[in-house]
């Protein structure tokens, strides 16, 4: 994620939120949010916790979006719109459907 000048943050935030509003209006938006901290916590099967791996300094996860669309191509199109709005690359992953979720 390239550094965004402080003075540009309000316009970047509004541009990103505009895309989210458009995804909601299109019925594609499920959920999204920012990531509070980069280091995770690992919870073992016995319930004990340890600090997770520290992220590489070259990449950071600023947040995530969950959308539901008919095709990978449509997902990539939404990712392109978000990338342009927030001025940062987007990683696209497919989530397997779980009928009980």
PDB file of C-alpha atoms in Angstrom:
ATOM      1  CA  UNK A   1       0.000   0.000   0.000  1.00  0.00           C
ATOM      2  CA  UNK A   2       1.595   3.216  -1.117  1.00  0.00           C
ATOM      3  CA  UNK A   3       1.663   5.990   1.438  1.00  0.00           C
ATOM      4  CA  UNK A   4      -1.247   8.360   0.946  1.00  0.00           C
ATOM      5  CA  UNK A   5      -0.581  11.976   1.904  1.00  0.00           C
ATOM      6  CA  UNK A   6      -2.476  12.978   5.032  1.00  0.00           C
ATOM      7  CA  UNK A   7      -4.286  15.752   3.194  1.00  0.00           C
ATOM      8  CA  UNK A   8      -5.652  13.213   0.661  1.00  0.00           C
ATOM      9  CA  UNK A   9      -7.145  10.850   3.259  1.00  0.00           C
ATOM     10  CA  UNK A  10     -10.608  12.471   3.365  1.00  0.00           C
ATOM     11  CA  UNK A  11     -11.041  12.253  -0.424  1.00  0.00           C
ATOM     12  CA  UNK A  12      -9.666   8.690  -0.546  1.00  0.00           C
ATOM     13  CA  UNK A  13     -12.005   7.682   2.256  1.00  0.00           C
ATOM     14  CA  UNK A  14     -15.005   9.211   0.498  1.00  0.00           C
ATOM     15  CA  UNK A  15     -14.080   7.580  -2.833  1.00  0.00           C
ATOM     16  CA  UNK A  16     -13.798   4.180  -1.144  1.00  0.00           C
ATOM     17  CA  UNK A  17     -17.095   4.611   0.678  1.00  0.00           C
ATOM     18  CA  UNK A  18     -18.744   5.631  -2.603  1.00  0.00           C
ATOM     19  CA  UNK A  19     -17.736   2.290  -4.154  1.00  0.00           C
ATOM     20  CA  UNK A  20     -19.062   0.461  -1.081  1.00  0.00           C
ATOM     21  CA  UNK A  21     -22.381   2.317  -1.395  1.00  0.00           C
ATOM     22  CA  UNK A  22     -22.522   1.319  -5.079  1.00  0.00           C
ATOM     23  CA  UNK A  23     -21.815  -2.328  -4.189  1.00  0.00           C
ATOM     24  CA  UNK A  24     -24.609  -2.199  -1.594  1.00  0.00           C
ATOM     25  CA  UNK A  25     -27.011  -0.686  -4.133  1.00  0.00           C
ATOM     26  CA  UNK A  26     -26.075  -3.446  -6.592  1.00  0.00           C
ATOM     27  CA  UNK A  27     -26.776  -6.111  -3.954  1.00  0.00           C
ATOM     28  CA  UNK A  28     -23.171  -7.361  -4.015  1.00  0.00           C
ATOM     29  CA  UNK A  29     -21.978  -6.087  -0.624  1.00  0.00           C
ATOM     30  CA  UNK A  30     -21.936  -8.550   2.295  1.00  0.00           C
ATOM     31  CA  UNK A  31     -19.487  -7.113   4.843  1.00  0.00           C
ATOM     32  CA  UNK A  32     -16.204  -5.244   5.165  1.00  0.00           C
ATOM     33  CA  UNK A  33     -13.984  -3.430   7.595  1.00  0.00           C
ATOM     34  CA  UNK A  34     -10.539  -2.159   8.414  1.00  0.00           C
ATOM     35  CA  UNK A  35      -7.867  -4.256  10.104  1.00  0.00           C
ATOM     36  CA  UNK A  36      -6.939  -2.830  13.511  1.00  0.00           C
ATOM     37  CA  UNK A  37      -3.440  -4.347  13.747  1.00  0.00           C
ATOM     38  CA  UNK A  38      -1.169  -6.328  11.465  1.00  0.00           C
ATOM     39  CA  UNK A  39      -0.021  -9.034  13.886  1.00  0.00           C
ATOM     40  CA  UNK A  40      -2.487 -11.837  14.471  1.00  0.00           C
ATOM     41  CA  UNK A  41      -3.082 -13.980  17.529  1.00  0.00           C
ATOM     42  CA  UNK A  42      -3.053 -17.750  17.101  1.00  0.00           C
ATOM     43  CA  UNK A  43      -5.554 -19.727  19.175  1.00  0.00           C
ATOM     44  CA  UNK A  44      -4.551 -23.406  19.504  1.00  0.00           C
ATOM     45  CA  UNK A  45      -6.969 -26.321  19.730  1.00  0.00           C
ATOM     46  CA  UNK A  46      -6.545 -26.337  23.529  1.00  0.00           C
ATOM     47  CA  UNK A  47      -7.422 -22.632  23.749  1.00  0.00           C
ATOM     48  CA  UNK A  48      -3.926 -21.314  24.451  1.00  0.00           C
ATOM     49  CA  UNK A  49      -2.868 -18.194  22.567  1.00  0.00           C
ATOM     50  CA  UNK A  50       0.406 -17.050  21.072  1.00  0.00           C
ATOM     51  CA  UNK A  51       1.413 -14.092  18.966  1.00  0.00           C
ATOM     52  CA  UNK A  52       1.041 -14.825  15.279  1.00  0.00           C
ATOM     53  CA  UNK A  53       3.666 -14.175  12.650  1.00  0.00           C
ATOM     54  CA  UNK A  54       4.652 -10.554  12.082  1.00  0.00           C
ATOM     55  CA  UNK A  55       3.642  -9.390   8.620  1.00  0.00           C
ATOM     56  CA  UNK A  56       6.331  -8.607   6.096  1.00  0.00           C
ATOM     57  CA  UNK A  57       6.999  -4.890   5.911  1.00  0.00           C
ATOM     58  CA  UNK A  58       6.454  -4.932   2.124  1.00  0.00           C
ATOM     59  CA  UNK A  59       2.753  -5.749   2.417  1.00  0.00           C
ATOM     60  CA  UNK A  60       0.008  -4.725   4.794  1.00  0.00           C
ATOM     61  CA  UNK A  61      -3.638  -5.630   5.070  1.00  0.00           C
ATOM     62  CA  UNK A  62      -5.585  -2.430   5.562  1.00  0.00           C
ATOM     63  CA  UNK A  63      -8.998  -4.017   5.458  1.00  0.00           C
ATOM     64  CA  UNK A  64     -11.215  -6.473   3.656  1.00  0.00           C
ATOM     65  CA  UNK A  65     -14.459  -6.629   1.731  1.00  0.00           C
ATOM     66  CA  UNK A  66     -16.762  -9.593   1.313  1.00  0.00           C
ATOM     67  CA  UNK A  67     -18.979  -9.436  -1.747  1.00  0.00           C
ATOM     68  CA  UNK A  68     -21.217 -11.963  -3.438  1.00  0.00           C
ATOM     69  CA  UNK A  69     -21.203 -11.913  -7.223  1.00  0.00           C
ATOM     70  CA  UNK A  70     -21.979 -14.309 -10.045  1.00  0.00           C
ATOM     71  CA  UNK A  71     -18.442 -14.640 -11.422  1.00  0.00           C
ATOM     72  CA  UNK A  72     -14.760 -14.136 -10.741  1.00  0.00           C
ATOM     73  CA  UNK A  73     -14.726 -11.518 -13.482  1.00  0.00           C
ATOM     74  CA  UNK A  74     -17.359  -9.504 -11.617  1.00  0.00           C
ATOM     75  CA  UNK A  75     -15.326  -9.805  -8.397  1.00  0.00           C
ATOM     76  CA  UNK A  76     -12.247  -8.544 -10.231  1.00  0.00           C
ATOM     77  CA  UNK A  77     -14.241  -5.602 -11.614  1.00  0.00           C
ATOM     78  CA  UNK A  78     -15.337  -4.590  -8.091  1.00  0.00           C
ATOM     79  CA  UNK A  79     -11.742  -5.022  -6.861  1.00  0.00           C
ATOM     80  CA  UNK A  80     -10.524  -2.725  -9.640  1.00  0.00           C
ATOM     81  CA  UNK A  81     -13.027  -0.066  -8.592  1.00  0.00           C
ATOM     82  CA  UNK A  82     -11.954  -0.356  -4.944  1.00  0.00           C
ATOM     83  CA  UNK A  83      -8.264  -0.260  -5.910  1.00  0.00           C
ATOM     84  CA  UNK A  84      -8.754   2.962  -7.856  1.00  0.00           C
ATOM     85  CA  UNK A  85     -10.785   4.511  -5.027  1.00  0.00           C
ATOM     86  CA  UNK A  86      -8.451   3.669  -2.159  1.00  0.00           C
ATOM     87  CA  UNK A  87      -5.255   3.982  -4.226  1.00  0.00           C
ATOM     88  CA  UNK A  88      -4.081   0.545  -3.172  1.00  0.00           C
ATOM     89  CA  UNK A  89      -3.895  -2.873  -4.777  1.00  0.00           C
ATOM     90  CA  UNK A  90      -6.569  -5.413  -3.889  1.00  0.00           C
ATOM     91  CA  UNK A  91      -6.059  -9.137  -3.310  1.00  0.00           C
ATOM     92  CA  UNK A  92      -8.991 -11.234  -4.512  1.00  0.00           C
ATOM     93  CA  UNK A  93      -9.796 -14.618  -2.991  1.00  0.00           C
ATOM     94  CA  UNK A  94     -12.778 -16.883  -3.446  1.00  0.00           C
ATOM     95  CA  UNK A  95     -14.609 -18.134  -0.374  1.00  0.00           C
ATOM     96  CA  UNK A  96     -16.118 -21.605  -0.535  1.00  0.00           C
ATOM     97  CA  UNK A  97     -19.866 -21.674  -0.036  1.00  0.00           C
ATOM     98  CA  UNK A  98     -21.101 -23.192   3.195  1.00  0.00           C
ATOM     99  CA  UNK A  99     -24.851 -23.889   3.127  1.00  0.00           C
ATOM    100  CA  UNK A 100     -24.980 -23.653   6.934  1.00  0.00           C
ATOM    101  CA  UNK A 101     -23.491 -20.161   7.122  1.00  0.00           C
TER     102      UNK A 101
END
